[in-house]
Coordinates of C-alpha atoms and ligand atoms in Angstrom, one line a residue:
Chain A
M1 CA 36.1 -128.4 41.0
T2 CA 37.4 -131.4 38.8
P3 CA 38.9 -130.2 36.0
K4 CA 37.5 -131.2 32.5
I5 CA 41.4 -132.4 31.6
C6 CA 43.7 -133.8 33.7
V7 CA 47.1 -134.6 32.7
K8 CA 49.3 -136.0 35.7
N9 CA 53.2 -136.7 34.9
L10 CA 52.7 -137.5 31.4
S11 CA 56.0 -138.3 29.6
K12 CA 56.7 -139.8 26.0
H13 CA 60.0 -140.3 24.3
F14 CA 60.3 -141.7 20.7
T15 CA 63.1 -144.4 19.2
A16 CA 64.7 -143.7 16.1
G17 CA 67.2 -146.6 15.3
V18 CA 69.7 -146.0 18.1
S19 CA 68.2 -142.4 19.1
T20 CA 65.8 -142.1 21.4
V21 CA 63.9 -138.5 21.8
Q22 CA 62.5 -137.7 25.0
T23 CA 59.5 -135.3 23.6
L24 CA 57.7 -135.1 27.0
D25 CA 59.0 -134.8 30.1
N26 CA 56.6 -134.6 33.1
V27 CA 53.6 -132.5 31.7
N28 CA 51.0 -131.7 34.1
L29 CA 47.7 -129.9 32.9
R30 CA 44.1 -129.0 34.2
V31 CA 41.4 -127.9 31.6
N32 CA 38.1 -126.5 33.5
D33 CA 34.8 -127.7 31.9
G34 CA 34.0 -124.9 29.0
E35 CA 37.7 -123.4 29.3
F36 CA 39.2 -122.1 26.4
V37 CA 43.4 -123.1 27.1
T38 CA 45.8 -122.1 25.1
L39 CA 49.3 -123.9 24.6
V40 CA 52.3 -122.3 22.9
G41 CA 56.2 -123.6 23.1
P42 CA 58.7 -123.6 20.7
S43 CA 58.3 -126.0 17.5
G44 CA 59.1 -129.7 18.0
C45 CA 58.9 -129.4 22.0
G46 CA 56.1 -132.0 21.7
K47 CA 52.8 -130.2 21.3
S48 CA 51.0 -132.3 18.8
T49 CA 52.3 -135.6 20.6
L50 CA 50.6 -134.4 23.8
F51 CA 47.4 -133.9 21.7
N52 CA 47.8 -137.4 20.3
I53 CA 48.2 -139.0 23.6
I54 CA 45.2 -137.2 24.7
V55 CA 42.9 -138.3 22.2
G56 CA 44.2 -141.5 22.5
L57 CA 46.5 -142.6 19.4
L58 CA 49.7 -142.9 21.2
P59 CA 50.3 -144.5 24.4
P60 CA 51.9 -142.8 26.9
D61 CA 55.5 -143.9 28.5
E62 CA 54.0 -142.7 32.1
G63 CA 51.3 -140.7 33.3
L64 CA 47.8 -140.3 34.0
L65 CA 44.9 -138.8 31.9
L66 CA 41.7 -138.0 34.0
I67 CA 38.4 -136.1 32.2
D68 CA 36.0 -135.7 34.6
G69 CA 37.9 -136.7 37.4
E70 CA 38.1 -140.6 36.3
Q71 CA 41.5 -141.8 35.0
Q72 CA 41.4 -142.9 31.0
P73 CA 43.3 -145.9 29.6
H74 CA 45.4 -144.6 26.6
D75 CA 43.1 -145.5 23.8
H76 CA 39.6 -144.9 25.7
L77 CA 39.3 -141.6 24.0
L78 CA 39.0 -142.2 20.7
G79 CA 36.0 -141.1 19.6
Q80 CA 35.2 -139.0 22.6
V81 CA 37.1 -135.8 21.9
A82 CA 36.7 -133.5 18.8
F83 CA 40.1 -133.3 17.6
M84 CA 41.6 -131.3 14.5
P85 CA 45.3 -132.2 13.4
Q86 CA 47.7 -129.7 12.5
R87 CA 46.8 -130.6 8.4
D88 CA 43.5 -129.6 7.6
M89 CA 43.3 -133.6 6.3
L90 CA 40.1 -132.9 4.1
L91 CA 39.7 -136.0 1.5
P92 CA 39.8 -134.7 -1.9
W93 CA 36.7 -136.8 -3.0
R94 CA 34.6 -135.5 -1.0
T95 CA 32.6 -132.1 -1.0
V96 CA 33.0 -129.4 1.7
L97 CA 29.6 -130.2 2.8
D98 CA 30.7 -134.4 3.3
N99 CA 34.1 -133.5 4.4
A100 CA 32.3 -131.4 7.2
I101 CA 29.8 -134.5 8.2
L102 CA 32.7 -136.8 8.2
A103 CA 33.3 -137.2 11.8
A104 CA 29.7 -137.3 12.3
E105 CA 29.1 -139.7 9.5
I106 CA 31.5 -141.9 11.2
D107 CA 29.6 -141.3 14.8
G108 CA 26.7 -142.9 13.0
V109 CA 24.6 -139.9 12.3
A110 CA 22.9 -140.8 9.2
R111 CA 23.9 -139.4 6.2
A112 CA 20.8 -137.2 5.0
T113 CA 20.5 -135.8 8.6
A114 CA 24.3 -134.8 8.7
R115 CA 24.1 -133.0 5.9
Q116 CA 20.9 -131.3 6.8
R117 CA 22.7 -130.2 10.0
A118 CA 25.7 -128.7 8.0
M119 CA 23.9 -127.1 5.4
D120 CA 22.4 -125.2 8.2
S121 CA 25.4 -124.5 10.0
L122 CA 27.2 -123.3 6.6
D123 CA 26.5 -119.6 6.6
R124 CA 27.9 -119.7 10.6
F125 CA 31.3 -121.0 9.1
G126 CA 31.6 -118.6 6.2
L127 CA 30.9 -121.8 3.9
G128 CA 27.6 -120.8 2.8
G129 CA 27.5 -121.7 -1.0
F130 CA 30.8 -123.3 -1.3
E131 CA 28.4 -126.7 -0.1
S132 CA 29.6 -128.5 -3.7
H133 CA 33.2 -127.2 -4.2
Y134 CA 35.7 -129.6 -3.6
P135 CA 38.4 -129.3 -1.5
S136 CA 41.0 -128.3 -4.4
Q137 CA 38.8 -125.3 -5.3
L138 CA 39.6 -123.6 -2.6
S139 CA 41.8 -121.4 -0.8
G140 CA 43.9 -122.2 2.3
G141 CA 41.3 -120.2 5.1
M142 CA 38.3 -121.6 3.6
R143 CA 39.9 -125.1 3.8
Q144 CA 41.0 -124.3 7.7
R145 CA 37.5 -123.6 7.9
V146 CA 35.5 -126.9 6.7
A147 CA 38.1 -128.7 8.8
L148 CA 37.1 -126.6 12.1
M149 CA 33.8 -127.2 10.9
R150 CA 34.2 -130.9 11.1
T151 CA 35.6 -130.9 14.2
F152 CA 32.5 -128.4 15.7
M153 CA 30.4 -130.8 14.4
F154 CA 31.6 -134.1 15.5
D155 CA 28.9 -133.2 18.8
R156 CA 32.1 -133.8 22.1
E157 CA 32.8 -131.8 25.0
I158 CA 36.1 -131.9 24.5
M159 CA 38.0 -130.1 21.6
L160 CA 41.8 -130.4 20.7
L161 CA 42.7 -127.4 17.9
D162 CA 45.7 -128.2 16.9
E163 CA 47.1 -124.6 15.6
P164 CA 44.3 -124.3 13.2
F165 CA 45.5 -121.1 11.8
G166 CA 48.3 -121.7 11.5
A167 CA 48.7 -121.2 7.7
L168 CA 46.7 -118.5 7.4
D169 CA 47.9 -114.7 6.6
A170 CA 47.7 -112.2 9.3
L171 CA 44.4 -110.1 8.5
T172 CA 42.6 -113.5 7.8
R173 CA 43.7 -115.3 11.2
A174 CA 42.5 -112.0 12.7
L175 CA 39.1 -112.4 11.3
M176 CA 39.2 -116.3 11.9
Q177 CA 40.2 -115.6 15.7
R178 CA 37.3 -113.3 16.0
W179 CA 35.0 -115.9 14.5
L180 CA 36.5 -118.4 16.3
L181 CA 35.6 -116.6 20.0
E182 CA 31.8 -116.2 18.7
V183 CA 31.2 -119.5 17.9
W184 CA 32.7 -120.9 20.7
E185 CA 30.8 -118.1 23.2
G186 CA 28.0 -119.9 21.7
E187 CA 28.6 -123.4 22.6
K188 CA 31.4 -123.0 25.6
R189 CA 32.7 -126.1 25.0
T190 CA 36.0 -126.9 26.8
V191 CA 39.0 -126.2 24.2
L192 CA 43.1 -126.9 24.2
F193 CA 44.4 -124.6 21.5
I194 CA 47.8 -125.5 20.6
T195 CA 49.1 -121.7 18.6
H196 CA 52.7 -120.4 18.1
D197 CA 51.6 -117.1 18.0
I198 CA 51.4 -115.4 21.6
D199 CA 48.9 -112.5 20.7
E200 CA 46.4 -115.6 19.3
A201 CA 47.2 -117.3 22.7
I202 CA 46.0 -114.2 24.9
Y203 CA 43.3 -113.2 23.3
L204 CA 41.8 -116.8 22.8
G205 CA 42.6 -117.6 25.9
D206 CA 41.2 -117.8 29.5
R207 CA 45.1 -119.2 30.4
V208 CA 47.9 -119.1 28.4
L209 CA 50.2 -122.4 28.9
V210 CA 54.0 -122.1 27.7
M211 CA 56.0 -125.5 27.2
S212 CA 59.5 -125.5 27.7
A213 CA 61.7 -126.5 24.7
R214 CA 62.2 -130.1 24.5
P215 CA 61.6 -132.7 26.4
G216 CA 58.5 -130.7 27.0
H217 CA 56.6 -129.9 29.8
I218 CA 54.7 -126.9 31.1
K219 CA 56.6 -123.8 31.9
L220 CA 54.1 -121.4 32.6
D221 CA 50.6 -121.1 33.5
K222 CA 48.9 -117.7 33.5
E223 CA 45.7 -117.0 33.6
V224 CA 44.3 -114.2 31.1
A225 CA 42.4 -111.7 33.3
L226 CA 40.4 -109.6 30.3
A227 CA 37.4 -109.8 29.9
R228 CA 34.7 -111.3 26.9
P229 CA 33.4 -110.8 25.0
R230 CA 36.8 -109.2 23.7
A231 CA 37.2 -106.5 21.5
P232 CA 40.0 -106.7 18.6
D233 CA 41.8 -103.9 19.8
I234 CA 42.1 -105.4 23.0
I235 CA 45.8 -106.2 22.0
T236 CA 46.6 -102.9 22.4
R237 CA 45.3 -102.3 26.2
P238 CA 48.4 -102.5 28.6
E239 CA 46.6 -105.4 30.7
F240 CA 47.6 -107.1 27.2
V241 CA 50.7 -105.8 26.6
E242 CA 52.1 -106.6 30.2
L243 CA 50.9 -110.4 29.9
K244 CA 52.9 -110.5 26.3
R245 CA 55.8 -109.0 27.9
E246 CA 56.1 -111.7 30.4
L247 CA 54.8 -115.0 28.2
L248 CA 57.0 -113.6 25.4
A249 CA 60.2 -113.8 27.9
T250 CA 60.0 -117.0 29.1
I251 CA 59.2 -118.2 24.9
E252 CA 62.0 -116.9 23.6
D253 CA 64.5 -118.3 26.9
E254 CA 62.9 -121.5 25.5
S255 CA 63.0 -120.7 21.9
L256 CA 66.6 -120.1 22.3
K257 CA 67.4 -123.3 24.3
A258 CA 65.5 -125.1 21.3
F259 CA 67.5 -123.2 18.6
A260 CA 70.7 -124.2 20.4
A261 CA 69.8 -127.7 20.8
M262 CA 69.3 -127.5 17.5
N263 CA 72.7 -126.4 16.5
R264 CA 74.4 -128.5 19.1
S265 CA 72.8 -131.4 17.4
V266 CA 73.9 -130.2 13.9
S267 CA 77.9 -129.3 14.6
D268 CA 77.4 -133.1 16.6
K269 CA 76.7 -134.6 13.4
E270 CA 79.2 -132.3 11.6
A271 CA 81.9 -133.1 14.0
G272 CA 80.7 -136.8 13.7
G273 CA 81.1 -137.0 9.9
R274 CA 85.0 -135.6 10.1
Chain B
M1 CA 40.6 -124.3 -21.9
S2 CA 41.6 -127.4 -21.2
R3 CA 38.6 -129.0 -23.6
R4 CA 39.1 -126.8 -25.7
S5 CA 43.0 -128.2 -26.0
S6 CA 41.5 -131.7 -25.5
I7 CA 39.4 -131.4 -28.4
G8 CA 42.0 -130.0 -30.6
R9 CA 44.3 -133.1 -29.6
F10 CA 41.2 -135.5 -30.7
T11 CA 41.0 -133.7 -34.2
A12 CA 44.9 -133.7 -34.8
Q13 CA 44.8 -137.5 -34.1
L14 CA 41.8 -137.8 -36.1
F15 CA 43.5 -136.3 -39.1
A16 CA 47.0 -138.7 -38.4
L17 CA 44.7 -141.5 -39.0
L18 CA 43.3 -140.2 -42.2
A19 CA 46.6 -139.8 -43.5
I20 CA 47.7 -143.1 -42.6
F21 CA 44.7 -144.3 -44.1
V22 CA 45.5 -142.7 -47.2
A23 CA 49.0 -143.6 -47.3
W24 CA 47.8 -147.1 -47.0
E25 CA 45.9 -146.8 -49.9
W26 CA 48.1 -145.1 -51.9
S27 CA 51.0 -146.9 -51.4
V28 CA 49.4 -150.1 -52.1
W29 CA 48.6 -148.9 -55.9
L30 CA 51.8 -147.0 -55.7
F31 CA 54.4 -149.4 -55.5
E32 CA 52.1 -152.2 -56.9
I33 CA 52.6 -154.2 -53.0
S34 CA 50.9 -157.8 -53.9
H35 CA 47.3 -158.0 -52.2
D36 CA 48.1 -160.7 -50.6
K37 CA 50.6 -159.1 -48.3
L38 CA 48.8 -156.0 -47.7
P39 CA 45.5 -155.5 -49.8
P40 CA 43.9 -151.9 -50.2
L41 CA 42.0 -150.4 -47.6
S42 CA 39.2 -150.1 -49.6
V43 CA 38.9 -153.7 -50.5
V44 CA 39.7 -154.4 -46.5
L45 CA 36.6 -151.9 -45.9
S46 CA 34.4 -153.5 -48.2
T47 CA 34.6 -157.2 -47.1
M48 CA 34.1 -155.3 -43.8
W49 CA 31.1 -154.5 -45.2
F50 CA 29.7 -157.6 -46.6
D51 CA 30.8 -159.4 -43.8
R52 CA 29.4 -157.0 -41.4
A53 CA 26.9 -159.4 -39.5
P54 CA 29.3 -162.2 -38.7
L55 CA 31.7 -159.5 -38.0
A56 CA 30.1 -158.1 -35.6
A57 CA 28.8 -160.9 -33.8
A58 CA 32.1 -161.2 -33.1
V59 CA 33.4 -158.3 -32.2
G60 CA 30.3 -159.0 -29.6
T61 CA 31.8 -162.0 -28.2
T62 CA 35.5 -160.9 -27.8
L63 CA 33.9 -158.0 -26.0
L64 CA 31.7 -159.6 -23.8
E65 CA 34.5 -161.8 -22.8
A66 CA 36.7 -159.4 -22.1
V67 CA 34.6 -156.8 -20.0
L68 CA 33.6 -159.7 -18.0
G69 CA 36.7 -161.0 -17.4
L70 CA 38.3 -157.5 -16.8
M71 CA 35.2 -156.9 -14.5
A72 CA 36.4 -160.3 -12.4
G73 CA 40.0 -159.7 -12.2
T74 CA 38.9 -156.2 -10.9
A75 CA 37.1 -157.6 -8.6
T76 CA 39.5 -160.3 -7.7
G77 CA 42.7 -158.0 -7.8
V78 CA 40.5 -155.6 -5.1
V79 CA 39.6 -158.0 -2.9
S80 CA 43.2 -159.8 -2.7
G81 CA 44.6 -156.2 -2.5
I82 CA 42.5 -155.4 0.3
A83 CA 43.1 -158.8 2.0
F84 CA 46.9 -158.1 1.7
S85 CA 46.5 -154.9 3.2
R86 CA 45.0 -156.7 6.5
S87 CA 47.4 -159.3 7.1
R88 CA 51.2 -159.1 6.3
L89 CA 50.9 -162.7 6.7
L90 CA 48.7 -163.2 3.7
E91 CA 50.4 -161.1 2.2
R92 CA 53.6 -162.9 2.6
M93 CA 52.1 -166.3 1.9
F94 CA 50.6 -165.6 -1.5
L95 CA 52.0 -162.2 -3.1
P96 CA 55.0 -164.1 -4.1
Y97 CA 52.4 -167.0 -6.0
F98 CA 50.9 -163.8 -7.3
V99 CA 53.7 -162.5 -9.1
A100 CA 55.1 -166.3 -9.7
S101 CA 51.5 -167.2 -11.7
Q102 CA 53.0 -163.6 -13.9
A103 CA 55.8 -165.4 -14.8
I104 CA 53.9 -168.4 -16.6
P105 CA 52.7 -167.4 -20.3
I106 CA 49.0 -167.9 -20.6
I107 CA 50.0 -170.2 -23.6
A108 CA 51.4 -172.5 -21.4
F109 CA 47.9 -173.3 -20.0
G110 CA 45.4 -171.9 -22.0
A111 CA 44.6 -175.5 -23.5
I112 CA 43.6 -176.6 -19.6
I113 CA 41.5 -173.7 -19.3
I114 CA 39.6 -174.8 -22.7
M115 CA 39.4 -178.7 -21.2
W116 CA 38.0 -177.3 -17.4
F117 CA 35.7 -174.6 -18.7
G118 CA 34.3 -175.9 -22.3
N119 CA 34.9 -173.9 -25.5
G120 CA 31.8 -171.2 -24.3
I121 CA 32.4 -167.8 -22.9
A122 CA 33.4 -169.1 -19.2
S123 CA 37.1 -170.0 -20.2
K124 CA 37.7 -166.9 -21.7
V125 CA 36.6 -164.8 -18.8
I126 CA 38.9 -166.9 -16.5
I127 CA 42.2 -166.2 -19.2
A128 CA 40.9 -162.4 -19.3
L129 CA 40.5 -162.4 -15.3
Y130 CA 44.2 -164.2 -15.0
L131 CA 45.7 -161.5 -16.7
S132 CA 44.0 -158.6 -15.9
F133 CA 44.3 -159.3 -11.7
F134 CA 47.6 -159.1 -10.8
P135 CA 48.1 -155.3 -11.7
V136 CA 44.9 -154.7 -9.5
A137 CA 46.1 -156.1 -6.7
V138 CA 49.4 -154.8 -6.8
N139 CA 48.1 -151.2 -7.1
T140 CA 44.9 -152.0 -4.7
L141 CA 47.5 -152.7 -2.0
R142 CA 49.7 -149.9 -2.7
G143 CA 46.7 -147.4 -3.3
I144 CA 46.0 -148.4 0.5
R145 CA 49.2 -148.5 2.0
S146 CA 49.9 -145.3 0.8
V147 CA 47.0 -143.2 3.1
G148 CA 49.1 -141.2 5.3
E149 CA 49.2 -142.4 9.1
G150 CA 47.8 -138.7 10.2
E151 CA 44.7 -139.0 7.6
I152 CA 44.2 -142.5 9.5
G153 CA 44.2 -141.0 13.0
L154 CA 42.0 -138.6 12.1
L155 CA 39.3 -141.0 11.4
R156 CA 40.5 -143.3 14.4
S157 CA 39.9 -139.8 16.4
F158 CA 36.3 -139.8 15.5
G159 CA 36.1 -143.2 16.1
A160 CA 36.1 -144.9 13.6
S161 CA 36.7 -148.9 13.1
P162 CA 39.2 -151.0 10.6
T163 CA 35.9 -151.3 8.1
A164 CA 35.2 -147.4 8.4
I165 CA 38.6 -147.0 7.5
L166 CA 38.8 -149.0 5.0
F167 CA 35.9 -147.9 3.0
K168 CA 35.9 -144.3 4.3
L169 CA 39.6 -143.6 3.7
Q170 CA 41.4 -146.3 2.1
L171 CA 39.4 -147.9 -0.8
P172 CA 38.6 -144.2 -2.2
A173 CA 41.9 -143.1 -1.7
A174 CA 43.3 -146.5 -3.6
L175 CA 40.4 -145.8 -6.2
P176 CA 42.8 -143.2 -8.4
S177 CA 45.4 -146.4 -8.6
I178 CA 42.9 -148.9 -8.7
M179 CA 41.4 -147.1 -12.1
T180 CA 45.7 -146.9 -13.6
A181 CA 45.4 -150.7 -13.1
V182 CA 42.0 -151.3 -14.6
R183 CA 43.4 -149.3 -17.7
L184 CA 46.5 -151.6 -18.2
G185 CA 44.0 -154.7 -17.4
A186 CA 41.7 -153.4 -19.6
S187 CA 44.4 -154.1 -22.9
L188 CA 45.3 -157.1 -21.1
A189 CA 41.9 -158.8 -21.0
L190 CA 41.6 -158.4 -24.3
V191 CA 44.5 -160.4 -25.4
G192 CA 43.3 -162.8 -22.9
A193 CA 39.8 -163.3 -24.3
I194 CA 41.3 -163.0 -28.1
V195 CA 43.8 -166.0 -27.2
G196 CA 41.3 -167.6 -25.0
E197 CA 39.6 -168.4 -28.6
W198 CA 42.5 -169.6 -30.2
F199 CA 42.8 -172.6 -27.8
G200 CA 39.1 -173.1 -28.6
A201 CA 36.0 -171.6 -29.6
S202 CA 33.2 -171.3 -32.1
Q203 CA 33.3 -167.3 -32.1
G204 CA 34.5 -164.2 -31.6
L205 CA 37.4 -161.8 -33.2
G206 CA 40.3 -164.6 -32.2
V207 CA 38.5 -166.9 -34.4
V208 CA 37.8 -164.2 -37.3
L209 CA 42.0 -164.1 -37.2
L210 CA 42.9 -167.5 -36.8
M211 CA 40.2 -168.6 -39.6
A212 CA 41.1 -165.9 -42.1
M213 CA 44.9 -167.2 -41.3
F214 CA 44.4 -170.7 -42.3
D215 CA 41.9 -169.8 -45.3
Y216 CA 44.9 -167.6 -46.7
R217 CA 41.5 -165.0 -46.8
I218 CA 44.3 -162.2 -46.6
P219 CA 41.5 -158.8 -47.0
Q220 CA 39.8 -161.2 -44.0
L221 CA 42.5 -161.1 -41.8
W222 CA 43.2 -157.4 -41.9
A223 CA 39.4 -156.8 -41.1
G224 CA 39.8 -158.7 -38.4
I225 CA 43.1 -156.9 -37.2
L226 CA 41.5 -153.5 -37.7
L227 CA 38.4 -154.6 -35.7
T228 CA 40.8 -156.2 -32.8
G229 CA 42.5 -152.5 -32.9
L230 CA 39.0 -150.5 -33.0
T231 CA 38.0 -152.7 -30.1
G232 CA 40.9 -152.4 -28.0
V233 CA 40.4 -148.8 -28.1
S234 CA 37.0 -147.9 -27.5
L235 CA 37.6 -150.5 -24.7
Y236 CA 40.3 -148.2 -23.0
A237 CA 38.5 -145.2 -23.9
A238 CA 35.6 -146.0 -22.0
I239 CA 37.7 -147.3 -19.1
V240 CA 39.7 -143.7 -19.1
F241 CA 36.1 -141.9 -19.2
L242 CA 35.1 -144.2 -16.3
H243 CA 38.4 -143.0 -14.4
K244 CA 38.0 -140.0 -14.9
R245 CA 34.2 -139.5 -13.9
I246 CA 34.9 -141.9 -10.4
A247 CA 38.5 -140.8 -9.7
W248 CA 38.5 -137.6 -11.6
W249 CA 40.5 -135.8 -8.2
Q250 CA 43.8 -138.0 -9.0
V251 CA 44.0 -139.4 -12.9
E252 CA 47.6 -140.7 -13.4
A253 CA 49.1 -140.8 -16.9
Ligands
ATP1 N1 56.2 -140.8 15.5 C1 57.5 -140.2 15.8 N2 58.7 -140.8 15.5 C2 59.6 -140.6 16.3 N3 60.1 -139.3 16.8 C3 58.3 -138.3 16.7 C4 57.1 -138.8 16.2 N4 56.0 -137.6 16.8 C5 57.0 -136.8 16.9 N5 58.4 -137.1 17.0 C6 59.4 -136.0 17.1 O1 58.8 -135.4 18.7 C7 59.2 -134.1 19.1 C8 58.0 -133.0 19.1 O2 57.1 -133.2 17.9 P1 55.5 -132.8 17.7 O3 55.3 -132.6 16.9 O4 54.9 -132.8 19.2 O5 56.3 -130.9 17.8 P2 55.7 -129.7 18.1 O6 55.6 -129.0 19.3 O7 53.7 -130.1 17.6 O8 56.0 -129.2 16.8 P3 55.4 -127.7 16.0 O9 55.3 -126.9 16.5 O10 56.4 -127.6 14.9 O11 54.2 -128.4 15.2 C9 59.8 -134.1 17.9 O12 61.5 -133.8 17.8 C10 59.6 -135.2 16.5 O13 60.5 -135.2 15.9
MG2 MG1 52.9 -129.5 16.4

């Protein structure tokens, strides 16, 4: 089967003044049609950069991106992927409803049609009755849901979600995860989902990808053999715990490397300053 | 809460104004100030009432010139701000001249404007435009530039064209700083209209002030001053009201 998304040998560096940061080094990954794949990795390993490249906002240094088996020049996917960035980026002058239809509106859907469609799905996103509120009047969780709704209303087969629940407290987060699975199971779009939270990665994903410390590449690719629909208490099941143990070991390894690298560069700077 | 405190502030300001007026009236009598230097407020007010028809017409004319000039200046400023934001080359070529133009006092070439555009309303509108467009241009550019890379990236990921990004993201985001500049421009436009009238006009507050000065009609002069102040404050208040209506999410002080 041709994978929906296939990334081959992708590399990317950034130059800031004289220093170069190799951010991604030879990333390879595939996501099948209708699959929900989660991506975890230490902070700063290049997850968001990877998304920016797939979406078409950044050109890679090297590597290929194939969608449905077809190679994509770097900015050809602009407008083709439903992307939710790490920050919610709601526009303060737009109401909940008008923020939710932003992507659809830019896509050329008439405002009235888009608004009607958004009104119909407000409840599904837990935003019923809040259509004329402004982002500044919402809680963090609601803002995230508006951003998610905006992403869902952009009718594309592929969704890239960058830590959509990063800013939420544990309880809201658990509720949102359950809710996201429900919504997703109704639509079965292809999802690539970045998170810092291993429980979340396992609970949501068909597969979990673990990224290495910078320069980032895919360190581990683990199938999650847990039947759907998944009950919230699945996180206490032995299979779950076993998987978590294995993933944790790899991630901790990489996080330690990232941490050590950070300390090293700090002490280098200090040494240089003396 | 904020509503109540703003009403409270309004009352306080009103009281302060009344106090000044009372002090004005009394001190003229009390210190026996010559009426040529400062006529009592009551005399000024009765002059105002007596001349109400021509004075109202003068206020109307000047206000119209200032508002038209401000609108033209805002349009010019916004369009040039957008143009500068689109092209570094345009910015490099023209922005320095925009800045330099602000260093030439209008007094230096007001007469030329009257010669070119006549002593009707057009010349005053041009002068008001000249004084008010610059802050709007600069703040439009600043507002557009202040939009984050991430927000632009988000819209690009939705397939937005540069034009869509301009109209759905950059211009709305710039609106608060544009409105801040328009507030500044409102005062400048009024000055522009009055200075324009000094160079040559048949009607307007500038004419009232000038004639009163030449004919040494001191109460008329003070009536003109009070009305100019009132016009300026009303225009400013109207712009602040507009600002709070259309760019309410971020009202800079
Ligand atoms: N535009 C840029 N210019 C220079 N360096 C950049 C740029 N974008 C990212 N980087 C660098 O690339 C590295 C990876 O950043 P990225 O945001 O992709 O990490 P991340 O894995 O998403 O981190 P987090 O989990 O904290 O969100 C960082 O060291 C960052 O400083
Ligand atoms: Mg990130």
